[in-house]
Short mmCIF file of C-alpha atoms and ligand atoms in Angstrom, two decimals:
data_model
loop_
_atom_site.label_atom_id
_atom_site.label_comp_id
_atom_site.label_asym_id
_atom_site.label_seq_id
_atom_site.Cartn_x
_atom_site.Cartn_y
_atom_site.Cartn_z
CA UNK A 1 -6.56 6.41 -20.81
CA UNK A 2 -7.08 2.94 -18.95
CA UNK A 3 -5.25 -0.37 -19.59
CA UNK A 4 -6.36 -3.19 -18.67
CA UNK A 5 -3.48 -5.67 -19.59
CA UNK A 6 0.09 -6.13 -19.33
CA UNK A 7 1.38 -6.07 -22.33
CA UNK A 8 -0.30 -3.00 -24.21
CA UNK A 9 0.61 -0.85 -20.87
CA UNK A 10 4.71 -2.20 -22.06
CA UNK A 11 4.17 -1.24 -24.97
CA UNK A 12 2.57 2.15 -24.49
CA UNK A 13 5.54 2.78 -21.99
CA UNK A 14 8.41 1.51 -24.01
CA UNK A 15 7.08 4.16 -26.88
CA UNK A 16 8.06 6.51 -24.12
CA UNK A 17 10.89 5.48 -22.84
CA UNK A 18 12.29 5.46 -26.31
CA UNK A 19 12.27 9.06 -27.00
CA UNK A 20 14.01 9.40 -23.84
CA UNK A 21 10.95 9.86 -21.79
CA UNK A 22 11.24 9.39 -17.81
CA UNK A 23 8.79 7.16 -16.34
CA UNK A 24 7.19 7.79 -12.74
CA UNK A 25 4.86 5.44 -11.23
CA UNK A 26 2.25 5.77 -8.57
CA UNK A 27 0.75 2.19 -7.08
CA UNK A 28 -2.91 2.37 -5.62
CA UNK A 29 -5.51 0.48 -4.72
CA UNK A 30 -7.98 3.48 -6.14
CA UNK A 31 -10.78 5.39 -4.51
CA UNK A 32 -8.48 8.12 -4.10
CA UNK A 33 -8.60 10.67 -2.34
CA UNK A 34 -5.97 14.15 -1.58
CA UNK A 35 -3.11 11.90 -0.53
CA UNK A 36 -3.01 9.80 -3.88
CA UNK A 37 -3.64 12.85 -5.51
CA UNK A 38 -0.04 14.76 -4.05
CA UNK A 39 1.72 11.78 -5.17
CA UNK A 40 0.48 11.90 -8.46
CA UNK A 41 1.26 15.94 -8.87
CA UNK A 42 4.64 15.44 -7.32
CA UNK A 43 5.36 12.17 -9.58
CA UNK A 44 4.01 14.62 -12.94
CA UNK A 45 6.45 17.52 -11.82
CA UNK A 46 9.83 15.05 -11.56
CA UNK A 47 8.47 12.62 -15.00
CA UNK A 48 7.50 12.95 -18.52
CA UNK A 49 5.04 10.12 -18.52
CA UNK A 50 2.69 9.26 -15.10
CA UNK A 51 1.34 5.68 -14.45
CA UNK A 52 -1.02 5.34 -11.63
CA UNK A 53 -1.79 1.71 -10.98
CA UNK A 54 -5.07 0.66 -9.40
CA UNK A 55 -5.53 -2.89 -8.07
CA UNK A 56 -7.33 -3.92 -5.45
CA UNK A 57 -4.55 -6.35 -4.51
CA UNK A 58 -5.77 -9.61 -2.94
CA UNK A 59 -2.86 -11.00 -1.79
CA UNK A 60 -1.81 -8.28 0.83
CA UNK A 61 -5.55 -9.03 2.71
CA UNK A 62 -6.13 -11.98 4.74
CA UNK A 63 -9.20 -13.90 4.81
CA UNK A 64 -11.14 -12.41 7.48
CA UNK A 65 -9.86 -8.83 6.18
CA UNK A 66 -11.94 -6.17 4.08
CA UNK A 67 -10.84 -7.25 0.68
CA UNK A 68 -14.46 -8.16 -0.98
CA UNK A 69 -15.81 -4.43 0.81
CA UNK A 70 -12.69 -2.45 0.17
CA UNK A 71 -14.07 0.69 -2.04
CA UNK A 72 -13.98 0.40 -5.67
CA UNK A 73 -15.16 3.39 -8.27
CA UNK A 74 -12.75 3.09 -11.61
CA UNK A 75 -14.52 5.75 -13.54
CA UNK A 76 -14.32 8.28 -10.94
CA UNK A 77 -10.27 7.09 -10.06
CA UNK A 78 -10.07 7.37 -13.73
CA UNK A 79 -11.14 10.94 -13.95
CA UNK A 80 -9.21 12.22 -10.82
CA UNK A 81 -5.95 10.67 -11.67
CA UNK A 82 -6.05 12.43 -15.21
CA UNK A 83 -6.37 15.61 -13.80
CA UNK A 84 -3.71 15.37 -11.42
CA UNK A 85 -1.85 14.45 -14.57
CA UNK A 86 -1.71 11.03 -14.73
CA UNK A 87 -1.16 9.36 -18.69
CA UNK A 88 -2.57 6.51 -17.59
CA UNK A 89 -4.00 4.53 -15.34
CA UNK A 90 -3.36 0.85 -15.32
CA UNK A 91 -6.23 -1.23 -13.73
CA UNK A 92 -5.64 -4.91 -14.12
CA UNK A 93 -8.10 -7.98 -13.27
CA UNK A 94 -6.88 -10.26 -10.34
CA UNK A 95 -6.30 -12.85 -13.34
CA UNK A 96 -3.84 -10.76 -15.67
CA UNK A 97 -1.95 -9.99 -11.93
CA UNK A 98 -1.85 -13.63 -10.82
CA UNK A 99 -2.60 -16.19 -13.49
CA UNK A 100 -4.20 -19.23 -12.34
CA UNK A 101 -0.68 -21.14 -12.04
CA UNK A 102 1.36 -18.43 -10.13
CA UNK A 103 3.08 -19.48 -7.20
CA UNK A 104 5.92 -16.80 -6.37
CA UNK A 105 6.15 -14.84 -3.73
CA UNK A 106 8.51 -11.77 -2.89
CA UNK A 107 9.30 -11.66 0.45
CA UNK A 108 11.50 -9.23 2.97
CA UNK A 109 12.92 -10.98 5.39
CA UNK A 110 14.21 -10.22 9.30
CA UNK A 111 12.22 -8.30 11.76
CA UNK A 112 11.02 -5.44 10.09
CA UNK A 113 7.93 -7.16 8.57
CA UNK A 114 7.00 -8.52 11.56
CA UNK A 115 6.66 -5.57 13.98
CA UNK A 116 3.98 -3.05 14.09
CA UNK A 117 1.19 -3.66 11.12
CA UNK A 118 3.30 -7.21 10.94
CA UNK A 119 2.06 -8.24 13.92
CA UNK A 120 -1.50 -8.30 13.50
CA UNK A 121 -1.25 -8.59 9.99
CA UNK A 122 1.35 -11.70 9.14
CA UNK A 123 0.84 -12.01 5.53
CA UNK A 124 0.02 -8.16 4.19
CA UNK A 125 3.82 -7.22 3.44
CA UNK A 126 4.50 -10.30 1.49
CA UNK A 127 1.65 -9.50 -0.54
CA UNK A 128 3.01 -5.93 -1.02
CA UNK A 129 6.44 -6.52 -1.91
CA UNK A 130 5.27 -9.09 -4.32
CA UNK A 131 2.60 -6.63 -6.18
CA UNK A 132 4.92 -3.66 -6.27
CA UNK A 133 8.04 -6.18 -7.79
CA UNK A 134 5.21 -7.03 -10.41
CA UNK A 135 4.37 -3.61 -10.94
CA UNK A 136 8.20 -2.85 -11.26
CA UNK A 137 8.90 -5.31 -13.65
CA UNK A 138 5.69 -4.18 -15.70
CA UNK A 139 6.40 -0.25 -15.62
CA UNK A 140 9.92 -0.33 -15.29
CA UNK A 141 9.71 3.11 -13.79
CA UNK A 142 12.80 5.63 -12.95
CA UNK A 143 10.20 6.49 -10.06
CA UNK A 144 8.05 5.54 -7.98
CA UNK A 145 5.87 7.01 -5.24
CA UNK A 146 4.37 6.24 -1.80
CA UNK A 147 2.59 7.98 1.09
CA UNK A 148 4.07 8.42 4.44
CA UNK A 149 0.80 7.21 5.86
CA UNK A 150 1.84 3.83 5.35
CA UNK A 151 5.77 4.08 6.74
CA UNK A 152 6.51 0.67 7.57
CA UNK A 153 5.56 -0.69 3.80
CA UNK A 154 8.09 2.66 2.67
CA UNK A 155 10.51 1.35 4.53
CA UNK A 156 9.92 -2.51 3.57
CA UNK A 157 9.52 -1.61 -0.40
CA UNK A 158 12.89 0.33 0.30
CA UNK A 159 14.49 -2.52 1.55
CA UNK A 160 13.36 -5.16 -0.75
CA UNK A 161 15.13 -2.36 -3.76
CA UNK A 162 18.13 -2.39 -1.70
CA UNK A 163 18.26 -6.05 -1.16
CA UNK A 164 17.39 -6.90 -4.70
CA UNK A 165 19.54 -4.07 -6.42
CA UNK A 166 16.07 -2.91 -8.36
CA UNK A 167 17.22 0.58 -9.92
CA UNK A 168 14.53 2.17 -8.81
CA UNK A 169 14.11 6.25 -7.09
CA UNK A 170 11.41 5.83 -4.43
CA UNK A 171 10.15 9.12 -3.28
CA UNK A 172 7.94 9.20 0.25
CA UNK A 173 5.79 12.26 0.38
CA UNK A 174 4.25 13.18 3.24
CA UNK A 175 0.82 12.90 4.75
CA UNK A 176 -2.14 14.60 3.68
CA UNK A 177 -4.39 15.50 6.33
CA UNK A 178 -8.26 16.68 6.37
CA UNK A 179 -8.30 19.96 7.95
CA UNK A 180 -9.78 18.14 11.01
CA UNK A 181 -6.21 16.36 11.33
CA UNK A 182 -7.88 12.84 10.48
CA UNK A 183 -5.15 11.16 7.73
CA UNK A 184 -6.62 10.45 4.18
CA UNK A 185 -7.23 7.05 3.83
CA UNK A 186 -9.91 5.11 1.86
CA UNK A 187 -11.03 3.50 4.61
CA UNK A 188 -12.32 6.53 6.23
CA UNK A 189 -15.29 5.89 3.83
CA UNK A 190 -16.24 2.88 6.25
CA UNK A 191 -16.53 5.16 9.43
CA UNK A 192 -19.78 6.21 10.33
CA UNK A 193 -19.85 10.31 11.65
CA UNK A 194 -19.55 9.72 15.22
CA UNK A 195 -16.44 6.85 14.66
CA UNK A 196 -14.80 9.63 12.41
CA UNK A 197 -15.14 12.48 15.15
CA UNK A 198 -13.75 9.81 17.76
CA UNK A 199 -10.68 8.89 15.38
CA UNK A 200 -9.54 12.73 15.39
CA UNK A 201 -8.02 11.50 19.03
CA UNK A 202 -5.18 9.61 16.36
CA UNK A 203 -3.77 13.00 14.76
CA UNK A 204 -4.02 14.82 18.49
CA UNK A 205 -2.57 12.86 20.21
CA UNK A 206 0.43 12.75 17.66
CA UNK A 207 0.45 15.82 17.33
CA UNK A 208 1.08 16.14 21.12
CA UNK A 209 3.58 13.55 21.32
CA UNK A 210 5.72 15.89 18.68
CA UNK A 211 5.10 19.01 21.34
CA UNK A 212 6.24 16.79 23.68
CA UNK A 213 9.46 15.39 21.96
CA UNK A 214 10.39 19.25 20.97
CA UNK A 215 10.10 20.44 24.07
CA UNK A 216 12.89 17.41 24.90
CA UNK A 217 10.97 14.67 25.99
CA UNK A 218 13.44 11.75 24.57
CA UNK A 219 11.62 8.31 26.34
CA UNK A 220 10.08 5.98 23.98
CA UNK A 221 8.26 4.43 26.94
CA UNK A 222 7.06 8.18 27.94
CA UNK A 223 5.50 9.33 24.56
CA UNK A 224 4.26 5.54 24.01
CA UNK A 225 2.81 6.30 27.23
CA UNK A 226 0.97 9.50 27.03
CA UNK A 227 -0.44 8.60 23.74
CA UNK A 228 -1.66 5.64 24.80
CA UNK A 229 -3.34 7.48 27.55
CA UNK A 230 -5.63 9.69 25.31
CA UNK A 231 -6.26 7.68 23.05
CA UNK A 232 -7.22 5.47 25.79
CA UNK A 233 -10.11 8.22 26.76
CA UNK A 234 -11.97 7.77 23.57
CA UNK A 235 -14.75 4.93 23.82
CA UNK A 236 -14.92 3.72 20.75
CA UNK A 237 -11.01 3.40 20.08
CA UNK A 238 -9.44 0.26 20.65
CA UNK A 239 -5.87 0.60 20.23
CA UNK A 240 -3.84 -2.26 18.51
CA UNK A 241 -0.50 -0.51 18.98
CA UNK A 242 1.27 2.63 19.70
CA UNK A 243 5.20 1.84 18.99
CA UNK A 244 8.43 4.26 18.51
CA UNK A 245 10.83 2.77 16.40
CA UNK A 246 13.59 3.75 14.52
CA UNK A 247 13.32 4.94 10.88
CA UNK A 248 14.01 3.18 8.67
CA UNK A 249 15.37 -0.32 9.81
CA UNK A 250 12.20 -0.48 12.35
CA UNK A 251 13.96 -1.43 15.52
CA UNK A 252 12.10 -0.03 18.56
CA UNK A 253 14.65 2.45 20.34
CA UNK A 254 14.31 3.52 23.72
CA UNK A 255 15.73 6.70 23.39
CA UNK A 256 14.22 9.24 20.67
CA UNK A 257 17.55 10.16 19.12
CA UNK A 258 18.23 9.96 15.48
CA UNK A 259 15.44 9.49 12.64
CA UNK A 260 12.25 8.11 14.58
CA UNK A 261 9.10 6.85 13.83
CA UNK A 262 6.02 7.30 15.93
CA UNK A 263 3.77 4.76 14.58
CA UNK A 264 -0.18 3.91 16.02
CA UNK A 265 -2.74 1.25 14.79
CA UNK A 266 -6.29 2.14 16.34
CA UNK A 267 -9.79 0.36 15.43
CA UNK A 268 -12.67 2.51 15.43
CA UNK A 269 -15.82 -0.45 14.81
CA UNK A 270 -14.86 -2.90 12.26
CA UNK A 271 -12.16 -0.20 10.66
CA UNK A 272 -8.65 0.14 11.81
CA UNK A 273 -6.74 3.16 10.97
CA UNK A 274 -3.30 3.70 11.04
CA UNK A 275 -1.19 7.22 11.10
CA UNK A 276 2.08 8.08 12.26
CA UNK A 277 4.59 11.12 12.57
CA UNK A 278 8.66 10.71 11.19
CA UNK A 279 11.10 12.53 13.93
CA UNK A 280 13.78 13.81 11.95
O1 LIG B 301 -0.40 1.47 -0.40
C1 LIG B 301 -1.17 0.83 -1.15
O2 LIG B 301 -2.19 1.33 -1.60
C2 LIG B 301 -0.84 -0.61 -1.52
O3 LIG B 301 -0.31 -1.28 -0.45
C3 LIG B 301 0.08 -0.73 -2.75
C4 LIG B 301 1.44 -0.11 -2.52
C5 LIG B 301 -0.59 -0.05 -3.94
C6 LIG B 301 0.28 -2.20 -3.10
O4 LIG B 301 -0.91 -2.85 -3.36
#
């Protein structure tokens, strides 16, 4: 089932929560793919009643950014969603999500939204904190779930709950991977075969950083370093950044010691691609 508006989707879900139904909710911005899909199995095992929510949402892109292009195929999100056992799938116009008169923003402030994607993206976690609050209100979920892929907006959306005492469970699951190592994204629909081959240097050279930091390797500036340096090696990569912060406050540590984040931003063409591994 799809829903267009707000209020028949309250509705629907109040019927639910009624009879003493838990709610889980899944935000997308659809074309989904593997990693969408493990949320949405994981959110049906710990819920009674799934909502996946796909919007295309315009105020996390900035002008020059891939909104118009980013990939759009309802019918087919539709279909995949139900069988990974979603009850339904919420797909709002930009109108019903921001009327013509809105003019609120939610906002995390500090550091933490400036660093890493922040930096080269100003305005994209305003734009996320303020969807997924509207979402909140509008599913009022016990649940709600989010890939790994995209730590730093876990770790924002967890600190906007905290800061604005939202009762909400987030659960981050981890990433899925294509048996090459590449991280799902829907972007990796914009990278032509050779760009794809190239960006398998992202999940190596993570994946050698971790050999590196298990063997004991505990410098920041060292694993920064060496993955820096292969990714470096690949022609068509240009790297935007390759941080080590800490996880989940998102201050960069120069020692790998407690719960770390290992965090890269690479463009491959016109695409950037992100991907990152959690030290625990
Ligand atoms: O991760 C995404 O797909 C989006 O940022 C989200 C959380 C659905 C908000 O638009």
């Amino acid at each position: 089932m799809i829903i267009d508006k707000i209020e028949p989707l309250r509705e629907y879900l109040n019927g639910k929560r009624r009879t003493g139904l838990r709610v889980g909710l899944v935000p997308t911005m659809g074309y989904l793919h593997e990693g969408h899909l493990s949320l949405i199995r994981r959110a049906k095992k710990e819920n009674n009643v799934v909502a996946v929510s796909i919007f295309v949402n315009p105020t996390q892109f900035a002008p020059n950014e891939d909104f118009e292009a980013y990939p759009r195929d309802i019918a087919r999100d539709h279909a995949l969603a139900t069988e990974a056992g979603a009850d339904v799938v919420f797909h709002p116009g930009v109108a019903e999500m921001y009327p013509p008169n809105s003019s609120t923003f939610v906002e995390v402030g500090g550091e933490m939204t400036k660093v890493l994607c922040g930096t080269s993206r100003p305005t994209h976690f305003r734009g996320v904190t303020t969807v997924v609050n509207m979402l909140f209100n509008i599913v009022n979920p016990d649940n709600a779930y989010f890939g790994q892929k995209d730590a730093q907006q876990a770790a924002v959306i967890e600190k906007m709950l905290r800061d604005l005492h939202l009762g909400i469970n987030i659960v981050v699951c981890p990433i899925v991977r294509e048996t090459s190592g590449l991280a799902m994204s829907s972007r990796n629909k914009y990278l032509s075969e050779a760009e794809k081959t190239a960006a398998l240097v992202l999940s190596r050279s993570l994946a050698a950083a971790k050999r590196a930091i298990d063997k004991g390797q505990r410098s920041s500036a060292e694993i920064a370093k060496m993955i820096t340096e292969q990714i470096s090696k690949e022609p068509m990569a240009k790297i935007d950044y390759v941080s080590v912060y800490s996880y989940p406050d998102l201050v960069a540590v120069e020692k790998i010691e407690a719960r770390t984040l290992v965090a890269l931003a690479v463009r491959f063409g016109k695409t950037r691609l992100i991907d990152n591994i959690i030290i625990e």
